Amino acid sequence: MAEARTRWTTTLLWGVAVAILYWALFHFQDDIVRLAHTTVDACLVVENGKELYYHKPTPETCAAKGGTLIKGNWLNVLVPIIAAFVLSYVHGAFTSMFWDTLGLKAANKKK
Amino acid sequence: MELIQFIDIDLTGALLLILIGFIGGMVSGFIGSGGAFVLTPAMMTLGAPGIVAVASNICHKFPKALVGAIKRHKYGQVDVKLGLVMGVFAELGMLYGKQVMTSIKDRFGAVGTDLYVSVIFVIVLAIVGGFVYRDYRILKSHPHGEEHRLTRLARWVQSVHIPGTMVYFPGAKAKISVLFVAPMGFATGMLASTIAVGGFIGVPAMIYIFGVPALMASATELVIAFIMGLGGTLFYGLEGMVDLRLAMLILLGSLFGIQIGAIGTTYVKDYQVKLTMAVIMITVLFSRLFYIPGYLSQLGLIEPLPASTVKTLKMAGDGVLALALVLGAVTVLTALIRGMAEHRRQHEALSENQGIAE
């Protein structure tokens, strides 16, 4: 009984960690999208309140669109790589515990 | 200058992506290969440009591949040396494939990549789906299968000795020239950079050309998938094409689904898995096929189609993809529920018999 409770508590804690990470991902989604687009030089154009990113612009083409030229930073590429590792690890651990806790198991022997 | 748009993701969109990831994960766990052949078209159907869908899919896959490779290495199923050697060449293939994709984007825009990805999907799924269906028929008529036997091609490849290029691969239990490994690795990476699934080349190549047992080939493929996935995320990320939100929402559903799928396979016969795989592949093929005329029309490669025709074709493509997803989910869940019920009945009957015997 105590063992089952510990298992549920651990699963729940990992679940909370997953929830926090996904909340952060969506709370900062505009920044994440901006970082992705500005890994390369980009031209930010706001149309009807919506941010549009044109890649690899020249100052002239960007000015023609009335946009803001943003210099790219290649280091932004580390964001998806690190985030993918962290989320995959935390969420992977959680789902594994989740199904174990629910008692979903493989058959001992293949039919 | 080219407009690259990531899709808007509201709550409904997020839930849909999680559901798609979940079904893709189930299919992936069930058939033992990456579910990307379902996920890339699904992302495109939701409006992601082909290049963004492929890049984001590659990003969601590589950490999963690493975890899988480590797990299966513990069971002694991974030929690390073969995985690393093929992985290096796959990385080159990934880089070259990414160059091809970005050249198409630069020349024809995002819709050019939609067309390129769709055409490659149709061709690859037709070939692989056909082979899988053939395997299904063989397995159904010989349910116990055959022991791992070297193909004639693998025997020949292992017999060729090219000085200075020979490497011993434990998985094949033989020395194989790197000159054979290199093109297979390169092609695997190139395909992965195009549709986010490289295993369609890598796994059969290891089995039929190098003589590696199927179980070891699928485990070794995870090493290759990790290497080229990490590289692919880097290469496509440097082009600003990785939509992390898309990748992580798919991952959220996929990690739940993959375990259900993997457990589901332990309750069904091998030929049922093959049939499921073939049916889903052919269904996804048709979903992409419906989009191609619209892309050709947009690019001006054919006479412009009326908007209503493009819309109808798109709806047909969406419908067929939805059918593929439902088909995949129903097949896996039915197999799992039926299998577990039968397993429980057998277990109870065994317990009763033991009780009587005592």
Short mmCIF file of C-alpha atoms in Angstrom, two decimals:
data_model
loop_
_atom_site.label_atom_id
_atom_site.label_comp_id
_atom_site.label_asym_id
_atom_site.label_seq_id
_atom_site.Cartn_x
_atom_site.Cartn_y
_atom_site.Cartn_z
CA MET A 1 0.00 0.00 0.00
CA ALA A 2 2.75 2.42 1.02
CA GLU A 3 4.73 1.33 -2.02
CA ALA A 4 1.79 2.08 -4.31
CA ARG A 5 1.35 5.50 -2.71
CA THR A 6 5.04 6.33 -3.23
CA ARG A 7 4.74 5.23 -6.85
CA TRP A 8 1.71 7.46 -7.41
CA THR A 9 3.44 10.39 -5.67
CA THR A 10 6.59 10.03 -7.81
CA THR A 11 4.50 9.78 -10.99
CA LEU A 12 2.52 12.84 -9.95
CA LEU A 13 5.70 14.85 -9.29
CA TRP A 14 7.08 13.99 -12.73
CA GLY A 15 3.68 14.91 -14.17
CA VAL A 16 3.86 18.31 -12.49
CA ALA A 17 7.35 18.82 -13.93
CA VAL A 18 6.01 18.01 -17.42
CA ALA A 19 3.09 20.39 -16.92
CA ILE A 20 5.43 23.21 -15.85
CA LEU A 21 7.70 22.68 -18.86
CA TYR A 22 4.78 22.68 -21.29
CA TRP A 23 3.25 25.71 -19.60
CA ALA A 24 6.58 27.54 -20.05
CA LEU A 25 6.74 26.45 -23.68
CA PHE A 26 3.38 28.04 -24.41
CA HIS A 27 3.73 31.01 -22.14
CA PHE A 28 6.87 31.98 -24.03
CA GLN A 29 5.76 30.69 -27.43
CA ASP A 30 6.08 34.07 -29.15
CA ASP A 31 9.69 34.33 -27.97
CA ILE A 32 10.39 30.77 -29.06
CA VAL A 33 8.97 31.43 -32.52
CA ARG A 34 10.99 34.66 -32.76
CA LEU A 35 14.19 32.88 -31.73
CA ALA A 36 13.63 30.21 -34.40
CA HIS A 37 13.00 32.76 -37.16
CA THR A 38 15.90 34.97 -36.14
CA THR A 39 18.46 32.17 -36.26
CA VAL A 40 18.85 33.57 -39.77
CA ASP A 41 18.52 37.20 -40.79
CA ALA A 42 14.82 37.99 -40.79
CA CYS A 43 12.42 40.78 -41.60
CA LEU A 44 9.59 41.19 -39.12
CA VAL A 45 6.41 42.55 -40.65
CA VAL A 46 3.28 43.14 -38.59
CA GLU A 47 0.11 42.68 -40.61
CA ASN A 48 -3.31 42.97 -38.96
CA GLY A 49 -1.66 42.52 -35.57
CA LYS A 50 0.01 39.31 -36.73
CA GLU A 51 3.80 38.93 -36.78
CA LEU A 52 5.15 37.60 -40.05
CA TYR A 53 8.78 36.64 -40.55
CA TYR A 54 10.49 36.82 -43.92
CA HIS A 55 13.79 34.95 -44.02
CA LYS A 56 17.06 36.13 -45.54
CA PRO A 57 15.92 39.63 -46.55
CA THR A 58 18.02 42.49 -47.82
CA PRO A 59 17.58 45.93 -46.22
CA GLU A 60 15.80 47.04 -49.42
CA THR A 61 13.30 44.15 -49.62
CA CYS A 62 12.55 44.46 -45.92
CA ALA A 63 12.05 48.23 -46.16
CA ALA A 64 9.72 47.69 -49.12
CA LYS A 65 7.52 45.55 -46.89
CA GLY A 66 7.69 48.17 -44.12
CA GLY A 67 9.30 45.62 -41.83
CA THR A 68 12.05 45.62 -39.23
CA LEU A 69 15.29 43.93 -40.13
CA ILE A 70 16.59 41.56 -37.45
CA LYS A 71 20.15 40.26 -37.56
CA GLY A 72 20.26 36.49 -37.19
CA ASN A 73 22.06 34.75 -34.34
CA TRP A 74 23.09 31.16 -35.04
CA LEU A 75 23.27 30.39 -31.31
CA ASN A 76 19.45 30.38 -31.26
CA VAL A 77 19.66 26.91 -32.77
CA LEU A 78 20.63 25.58 -29.36
CA VAL A 79 17.15 26.35 -28.02
CA PRO A 80 15.26 23.55 -29.83
CA ILE A 81 18.11 21.08 -29.27
CA ILE A 82 18.33 21.64 -25.51
CA ALA A 83 14.54 21.91 -25.08
CA ALA A 84 13.98 18.68 -27.02
CA PHE A 85 16.47 16.83 -24.79
CA VAL A 86 15.01 18.17 -21.54
CA LEU A 87 11.34 17.70 -22.44
CA SER A 88 11.98 14.29 -23.91
CA TYR A 89 13.79 13.12 -20.79
CA VAL A 90 11.26 14.48 -18.28
CA HIS A 91 8.17 13.53 -20.28
CA GLY A 92 9.64 10.12 -21.19
CA ALA A 93 10.23 9.33 -17.52
CA PHE A 94 6.71 10.47 -16.66
CA THR A 95 4.89 8.45 -19.34
CA SER A 96 6.84 5.33 -18.47
CA MET A 97 5.85 5.65 -14.79
CA PHE A 98 2.30 6.62 -15.79
CA TRP A 99 1.58 3.41 -17.69
CA ASP A 100 3.39 1.30 -15.09
CA THR A 101 1.30 2.86 -12.33
CA LEU A 102 -1.88 2.17 -14.30
CA GLY A 103 -0.75 -1.45 -14.67
CA LEU A 104 -0.46 -1.57 -18.46
CA LYS A 105 2.09 -4.25 -19.13
CA ALA A 106 3.37 -6.29 -22.05
CA ALA A 107 2.34 -9.93 -22.43
CA ASN A 108 4.95 -12.28 -20.99
CA LYS A 109 5.07 -14.32 -24.13
CA LYS A 110 4.20 -13.46 -27.64
CA LYS A 111 1.27 -15.42 -29.03
CA MET B 1 13.25 37.07 -49.17
CA GLU B 2 10.80 34.31 -48.34
CA LEU B 3 7.85 34.26 -45.95
CA ILE B 4 8.13 31.28 -43.63
CA GLN B 5 5.08 30.85 -41.47
CA PHE B 6 4.73 28.61 -38.48
CA ILE B 7 1.12 27.58 -37.86
CA ASP B 8 -0.94 29.34 -35.20
CA ILE B 9 -1.49 27.01 -32.29
CA ASP B 10 -4.50 27.68 -30.09
CA LEU B 11 -5.93 25.26 -27.53
CA THR B 12 -7.87 23.26 -30.13
CA GLY B 13 -4.84 23.09 -32.38
CA ALA B 14 -2.66 22.01 -29.47
CA LEU B 15 -5.09 19.24 -28.50
CA LEU B 16 -5.27 18.09 -32.11
CA LEU B 17 -1.48 17.95 -32.34
CA ILE B 18 -1.29 15.98 -29.09
CA LEU B 19 -3.91 13.56 -30.44
CA ILE B 20 -2.05 13.20 -33.74
CA GLY B 21 1.18 12.62 -31.81
CA PHE B 22 -0.57 10.05 -29.65
CA ILE B 23 -1.88 8.08 -32.63
CA GLY B 24 1.43 8.47 -34.47
CA GLY B 25 3.21 7.20 -31.36
CA MET B 26 0.86 4.22 -31.08
CA VAL B 27 1.41 3.32 -34.72
CA SER B 28 5.14 3.82 -34.30
CA GLY B 29 5.34 1.58 -31.22
CA PHE B 30 3.10 -1.02 -32.85
CA ILE B 31 4.93 -1.41 -36.13
CA GLY B 32 8.37 -0.81 -34.60
CA SER B 33 9.36 2.03 -36.90
CA GLY B 34 9.22 5.78 -36.63
CA GLY B 35 5.68 7.09 -36.91
CA ALA B 36 7.02 10.06 -38.82
CA PHE B 37 5.49 8.78 -42.03
CA VAL B 38 2.13 9.59 -40.41
CA LEU B 39 3.26 12.67 -38.50
CA THR B 40 4.93 14.66 -41.31
CA PRO B 41 1.81 14.52 -43.54
CA ALA B 42 -0.40 15.29 -40.52
CA MET B 43 1.64 18.43 -39.74
CA MET B 44 1.41 19.47 -43.39
CA THR B 45 -2.34 18.91 -43.35
CA LEU B 46 -2.57 21.30 -40.40
CA GLY B 47 -0.85 23.92 -42.53
CA ALA B 48 2.86 23.59 -41.74
CA PRO B 49 5.05 24.02 -44.84
CA GLY B 50 6.74 20.74 -45.86
CA ILE B 51 10.20 21.95 -44.82
CA VAL B 52 8.95 23.03 -41.35
CA ALA B 53 7.03 19.76 -40.86
CA VAL B 54 10.11 17.68 -41.73
CA ALA B 55 12.45 19.80 -39.58
CA SER B 56 10.13 19.76 -36.56
CA ASN B 57 9.54 16.04 -36.91
CA ILE B 58 13.29 15.38 -36.98
CA CYS B 59 13.60 17.50 -33.81
CA HIS B 60 10.90 15.53 -31.95
CA LYS B 61 12.48 12.21 -32.88
CA PHE B 62 16.15 12.42 -32.00
CA PRO B 63 15.96 12.37 -28.18
CA LYS B 64 13.50 9.46 -28.39
CA ALA B 65 15.95 7.61 -30.61
CA LEU B 66 18.74 8.15 -28.07
CA VAL B 67 16.65 6.76 -25.20
CA GLY B 68 15.59 3.81 -27.37
CA ALA B 69 19.19 3.12 -28.45
CA ILE B 70 20.44 3.13 -24.86
CA LYS B 71 17.63 0.80 -23.74
CA ARG B 72 18.22 -1.68 -26.53
CA HIS B 73 21.99 -1.50 -26.12
CA LYS B 74 21.45 -2.88 -22.62
CA TYR B 75 19.77 -5.92 -24.22
CA GLY B 76 22.79 -6.36 -26.51
CA GLN B 77 20.76 -5.58 -29.64
CA VAL B 78 22.82 -2.65 -30.95
CA ASP B 79 25.82 -2.89 -33.26
CA VAL B 80 27.33 0.39 -32.09
CA LYS B 81 30.16 0.35 -34.62
CA LEU B 82 27.81 -0.14 -37.57
CA GLY B 83 25.46 2.50 -36.15
CA LEU B 84 28.29 5.02 -35.83
CA VAL B 85 29.81 4.33 -39.25
CA MET B 86 26.43 4.46 -41.01
CA GLY B 87 25.51 7.45 -38.83
CA VAL B 88 28.49 9.47 -40.09
CA PHE B 89 27.50 8.88 -43.72
CA ALA B 90 23.83 9.44 -42.85
CA GLU B 91 24.84 12.81 -41.46
CA LEU B 92 26.42 13.70 -44.80
CA GLY B 93 23.24 12.54 -46.53
CA MET B 94 21.19 14.65 -44.14
CA LEU B 95 23.33 17.70 -44.92
CA TYR B 96 23.05 17.13 -48.66
CA GLY B 97 19.29 16.47 -48.43
CA LYS B 98 18.81 19.64 -46.42
CA GLN B 99 20.70 21.57 -49.10
CA VAL B 100 18.37 20.14 -51.76
CA MET B 101 15.33 21.09 -49.68
CA THR B 102 16.53 24.65 -49.01
CA SER B 103 17.44 25.10 -52.67
CA ILE B 104 13.88 24.11 -53.58
CA LYS B 105 12.52 26.52 -50.94
CA ASP B 106 14.73 29.35 -52.20
CA ARG B 107 13.69 28.75 -55.80
CA PHE B 108 10.03 27.77 -55.52
CA GLY B 109 9.05 28.92 -52.03
CA ALA B 110 7.54 26.87 -49.22
CA VAL B 111 4.99 25.30 -51.58
CA GLY B 112 7.90 23.87 -53.60
CA THR B 113 8.96 21.92 -50.52
CA ASP B 114 5.34 20.79 -50.04
CA LEU B 115 5.38 19.29 -53.51
CA TYR B 116 8.85 17.75 -53.12
CA VAL B 117 8.03 16.13 -49.75
CA SER B 118 4.66 14.86 -51.02
CA VAL B 119 6.07 13.31 -54.20
CA ILE B 120 8.87 11.55 -52.29
CA PHE B 121 6.30 10.33 -49.75
CA VAL B 122 4.09 8.85 -52.47
CA ILE B 123 7.01 7.06 -54.15
CA VAL B 124 8.58 5.76 -50.92
CA LEU B 125 5.31 4.65 -49.33
CA ALA B 126 4.28 2.83 -52.53
CA ILE B 127 7.57 0.90 -52.59
CA VAL B 128 7.85 0.21 -48.85
CA GLY B 129 4.10 -0.45 -48.44
CA GLY B 130 4.31 -2.98 -51.27
CA PHE B 131 7.24 -4.80 -49.64
CA VAL B 132 5.53 -4.79 -46.24
CA TYR B 133 2.38 -6.25 -47.80
CA ARG B 134 4.49 -8.99 -49.40
CA ASP B 135 6.04 -9.70 -45.97
CA TYR B 136 2.53 -9.93 -44.52
CA ARG B 137 1.51 -12.58 -47.05
CA ILE B 138 4.69 -14.57 -46.46
CA LEU B 139 4.31 -14.39 -42.68
CA LYS B 140 0.64 -15.35 -42.86
CA SER B 141 1.38 -18.47 -44.86
CA HIS B 142 4.44 -19.33 -42.71
CA PRO B 143 3.38 -18.03 -39.28
CA HIS B 144 6.45 -19.28 -37.49
CA GLY B 145 8.68 -17.42 -39.91
CA GLU B 146 12.15 -18.42 -40.84
CA GLU B 147 15.35 -18.19 -38.92
CA HIS B 148 17.64 -15.34 -39.84
CA ARG B 149 19.28 -16.40 -43.08
CA LEU B 150 21.73 -14.40 -45.16
CA THR B 151 20.39 -13.22 -48.48
CA ARG B 152 22.43 -13.99 -51.58
CA LEU B 153 23.25 -10.28 -51.82
CA ALA B 154 24.49 -10.15 -48.21
CA ARG B 155 26.67 -13.22 -48.79
CA TRP B 156 28.19 -11.52 -51.83
CA VAL B 157 28.74 -8.22 -50.00
CA GLN B 158 30.44 -10.06 -47.15
CA SER B 159 32.63 -11.97 -49.60
CA VAL B 160 33.96 -8.87 -51.34
CA HIS B 161 37.36 -7.83 -49.99
CA ILE B 162 38.55 -4.33 -50.84
CA PRO B 163 41.90 -3.67 -49.12
CA GLY B 164 41.99 -0.75 -46.73
CA THR B 165 38.22 -0.46 -46.48
CA MET B 166 37.24 -3.56 -44.51
CA VAL B 167 35.65 -3.18 -41.08
CA TYR B 168 34.39 -5.97 -38.84
CA PHE B 169 30.77 -5.38 -37.78
CA PRO B 170 29.64 -7.59 -34.89
CA GLY B 171 25.97 -7.35 -35.99
CA ALA B 172 26.77 -8.97 -39.33
CA LYS B 173 29.49 -11.16 -37.76
CA ALA B 174 31.60 -10.33 -40.81
CA LYS B 175 33.96 -7.81 -42.35
CA ILE B 176 32.20 -5.47 -44.76
CA SER B 177 33.77 -2.81 -46.94
CA VAL B 178 32.93 0.73 -45.88
CA LEU B 179 32.39 1.37 -49.58
CA PHE B 180 29.11 -0.58 -49.26
CA VAL B 181 28.14 1.01 -45.95
CA ALA B 182 28.76 4.59 -47.08
CA PRO B 183 26.10 4.85 -49.85
CA MET B 184 23.48 3.13 -47.70
CA GLY B 185 24.18 5.53 -44.83
CA PHE B 186 24.12 8.50 -47.19
CA ALA B 187 20.79 7.43 -48.72
CA THR B 188 19.32 6.88 -45.25
CA GLY B 189 20.27 10.41 -44.22
CA MET B 190 19.08 11.92 -47.44
CA LEU B 191 15.66 10.28 -47.13
CA ALA B 192 15.43 11.35 -43.49
CA SER B 193 16.14 14.95 -44.47
CA THR B 194 13.35 14.77 -47.04
CA ILE B 195 10.49 13.02 -45.22
CA ALA B 196 11.91 12.62 -41.67
CA VAL B 197 11.99 8.81 -42.02
CA GLY B 198 15.38 7.31 -42.84
CA GLY B 199 14.70 3.84 -41.50
CA PHE B 200 12.88 2.85 -44.68
CA ILE B 201 16.33 2.56 -46.29
CA GLY B 202 18.60 1.96 -43.28
CA VAL B 203 16.85 -1.07 -41.79
CA PRO B 204 16.32 -3.07 -45.02
CA ALA B 205 19.88 -2.24 -46.08
CA MET B 206 21.30 -3.64 -42.87
CA ILE B 207 19.16 -6.80 -43.11
CA TYR B 208 19.27 -7.64 -46.80
CA ILE B 209 22.59 -6.12 -47.90
CA PHE B 210 24.84 -6.44 -44.83
CA GLY B 211 23.25 -9.55 -43.29
CA VAL B 212 22.39 -8.09 -39.89
CA PRO B 213 19.49 -9.84 -38.03
CA ALA B 214 16.22 -7.86 -38.14
CA LEU B 215 16.07 -7.22 -34.39
CA MET B 216 19.62 -5.88 -34.35
CA ALA B 217 19.05 -3.81 -37.49
CA SER B 218 16.03 -2.01 -36.00
CA ALA B 219 17.98 -1.33 -32.78
CA THR B 220 21.08 -0.13 -34.66
CA GLU B 221 18.86 2.15 -36.72
CA LEU B 222 18.12 4.05 -33.48
CA VAL B 223 21.81 5.02 -33.23
CA ILE B 224 21.71 6.27 -36.82
CA ALA B 225 18.41 8.06 -36.17
CA PHE B 226 19.90 9.83 -33.16
CA ILE B 227 23.04 10.94 -35.01
CA MET B 228 21.22 12.19 -38.08
CA GLY B 229 18.32 13.58 -36.01
CA LEU B 230 20.67 15.69 -33.93
CA GLY B 231 22.48 16.84 -37.05
CA GLY B 232 19.19 17.41 -38.88
CA THR B 233 17.83 19.56 -36.06
CA LEU B 234 21.05 21.56 -36.16
CA PHE B 235 21.08 21.96 -39.96
CA TYR B 236 17.39 22.81 -40.26
CA GLY B 237 17.52 24.87 -37.06
CA LEU B 238 20.25 27.00 -38.59
CA GLU B 239 17.80 27.74 -41.41
CA GLY B 240 15.17 28.78 -38.83
CA MET B 241 12.85 25.94 -39.81
CA VAL B 242 12.35 24.06 -36.52
CA ASP B 243 9.03 24.87 -34.86
CA LEU B 244 9.72 23.75 -31.30
CA ARG B 245 6.04 24.04 -30.27
CA LEU B 246 5.00 21.71 -33.07
CA ALA B 247 7.76 19.23 -32.23
CA MET B 248 7.05 19.21 -28.50
CA LEU B 249 3.26 18.87 -28.81
CA ILE B 250 3.73 15.90 -31.10
CA LEU B 251 6.23 14.53 -28.57
CA LEU B 252 3.71 15.00 -25.74
CA GLY B 253 1.19 12.70 -27.40
CA SER B 254 3.73 10.43 -29.02
CA LEU B 255 5.45 9.35 -25.79
CA PHE B 256 2.09 8.27 -24.34
CA GLY B 257 1.15 6.44 -27.53
CA ILE B 258 4.43 4.69 -28.23
CA GLN B 259 4.23 2.55 -25.10
CA ILE B 260 0.65 1.48 -25.83
CA GLY B 261 1.71 0.53 -29.35
CA ALA B 262 4.79 -1.36 -28.18
CA ILE B 263 2.77 -3.27 -25.58
CA GLY B 264 0.05 -3.91 -28.18
CA THR B 265 2.51 -5.81 -30.40
CA THR B 266 3.14 -8.34 -27.65
CA TYR B 267 -0.52 -9.41 -27.90
CA VAL B 268 -0.77 -9.87 -31.68
CA LYS B 269 0.77 -12.02 -34.37
CA ASP B 270 3.58 -10.65 -36.52
CA TYR B 271 1.55 -10.77 -39.72
CA GLN B 272 -1.17 -8.60 -38.13
CA VAL B 273 1.47 -5.95 -37.42
CA LYS B 274 2.67 -6.12 -41.04
CA LEU B 275 -0.86 -5.81 -42.40
CA THR B 276 -1.55 -2.78 -40.20
CA MET B 277 1.68 -1.18 -41.37
CA ALA B 278 0.92 -1.81 -45.07
CA VAL B 279 -2.65 -0.51 -44.82
CA ILE B 280 -1.64 2.69 -43.00
CA MET B 281 1.21 3.32 -45.44
CA ILE B 282 -1.02 2.98 -48.48
CA THR B 283 -3.70 5.17 -46.88
CA VAL B 284 -1.18 7.93 -46.07
CA LEU B 285 0.15 7.65 -49.64
CA PHE B 286 -3.29 8.46 -51.04
CA SER B 287 -3.76 11.37 -48.65
CA ARG B 288 -0.60 13.01 -50.05
CA LEU B 289 -1.54 12.12 -53.61
CA PHE B 290 -4.67 14.28 -53.38
CA TYR B 291 -2.60 17.35 -52.52
CA ILE B 292 -0.17 17.11 -55.44
CA PRO B 293 -2.41 18.65 -58.17
CA GLY B 294 -3.01 21.69 -55.91
CA TYR B 295 0.74 22.21 -55.38
CA LEU B 296 1.43 21.80 -59.12
CA SER B 297 -1.25 24.36 -59.85
CA GLN B 298 0.09 26.82 -57.26
CA LEU B 299 3.57 26.54 -58.76
CA GLY B 300 2.23 27.08 -62.27
CA LEU B 301 3.54 23.70 -63.42
CA ILE B 302 0.08 22.74 -64.74
CA GLU B 303 -2.91 24.74 -65.92
CA PRO B 304 -4.35 26.57 -62.89
CA LEU B 305 -7.04 24.50 -61.21
CA PRO B 306 -10.29 26.13 -60.06
CA ALA B 307 -10.22 26.97 -56.33
CA SER B 308 -13.18 24.66 -55.75
CA THR B 309 -11.29 21.70 -57.25
CA VAL B 310 -8.22 22.41 -55.09
CA LYS B 311 -10.46 22.67 -52.03
CA THR B 312 -12.23 19.39 -52.84
CA LEU B 313 -8.92 17.60 -53.37
CA LYS B 314 -7.57 19.02 -50.11
CA MET B 315 -10.66 17.85 -48.27
CA ALA B 316 -10.26 14.41 -49.80
CA GLY B 317 -6.59 14.35 -48.70
CA ASP B 318 -7.52 15.46 -45.17
CA GLY B 319 -10.29 12.85 -45.03
CA VAL B 320 -8.01 10.03 -46.13
CA LEU B 321 -5.36 11.06 -43.60
CA ALA B 322 -7.98 11.18 -40.85
CA LEU B 323 -9.02 7.68 -41.96
CA ALA B 324 -5.40 6.51 -41.68
CA LEU B 325 -5.13 7.91 -38.17
CA VAL B 326 -8.45 6.40 -37.04
CA LEU B 327 -7.50 3.09 -38.65
CA GLY B 328 -4.17 3.08 -36.83
CA ALA B 329 -5.72 3.96 -33.48
CA VAL B 330 -8.54 1.44 -33.76
CA THR B 331 -6.22 -1.36 -34.88
CA VAL B 332 -3.74 -0.86 -32.04
CA LEU B 333 -6.35 -0.34 -29.32
CA THR B 334 -8.45 -3.29 -30.49
CA ALA B 335 -5.38 -5.51 -30.54
CA LEU B 336 -4.39 -4.36 -27.09
CA ILE B 337 -7.84 -4.69 -25.47
CA ARG B 338 -8.63 -8.06 -27.06
CA GLY B 339 -5.15 -9.37 -26.34
CA MET B 340 -5.23 -8.30 -22.71
CA ALA B 341 -8.69 -9.84 -22.20
CA GLU B 342 -7.58 -13.11 -23.76
CA HIS B 343 -4.35 -13.08 -21.79
CA ARG B 344 -6.35 -12.56 -18.58
CA ARG B 345 -8.70 -15.45 -19.48
CA GLN B 346 -5.74 -17.75 -20.17
CA HIS B 347 -4.12 -16.69 -16.92
CA GLU B 348 -7.33 -17.39 -14.94
CA ALA B 349 -7.82 -20.76 -16.64
CA LEU B 350 -4.22 -21.70 -15.81
CA SER B 351 -4.70 -20.66 -12.18
CA GLU B 352 -7.90 -22.74 -11.96
CA ASN B 353 -6.17 -25.78 -13.46
CA GLN B 354 -3.31 -25.42 -11.03
CA GLY B 355 -5.84 -25.17 -8.16
CA ILE B 356 -7.54 -28.40 -9.33
CA ALA B 357 -4.19 -30.17 -9.66
CA GLU B 358 -3.24 -29.23 -6.13
#
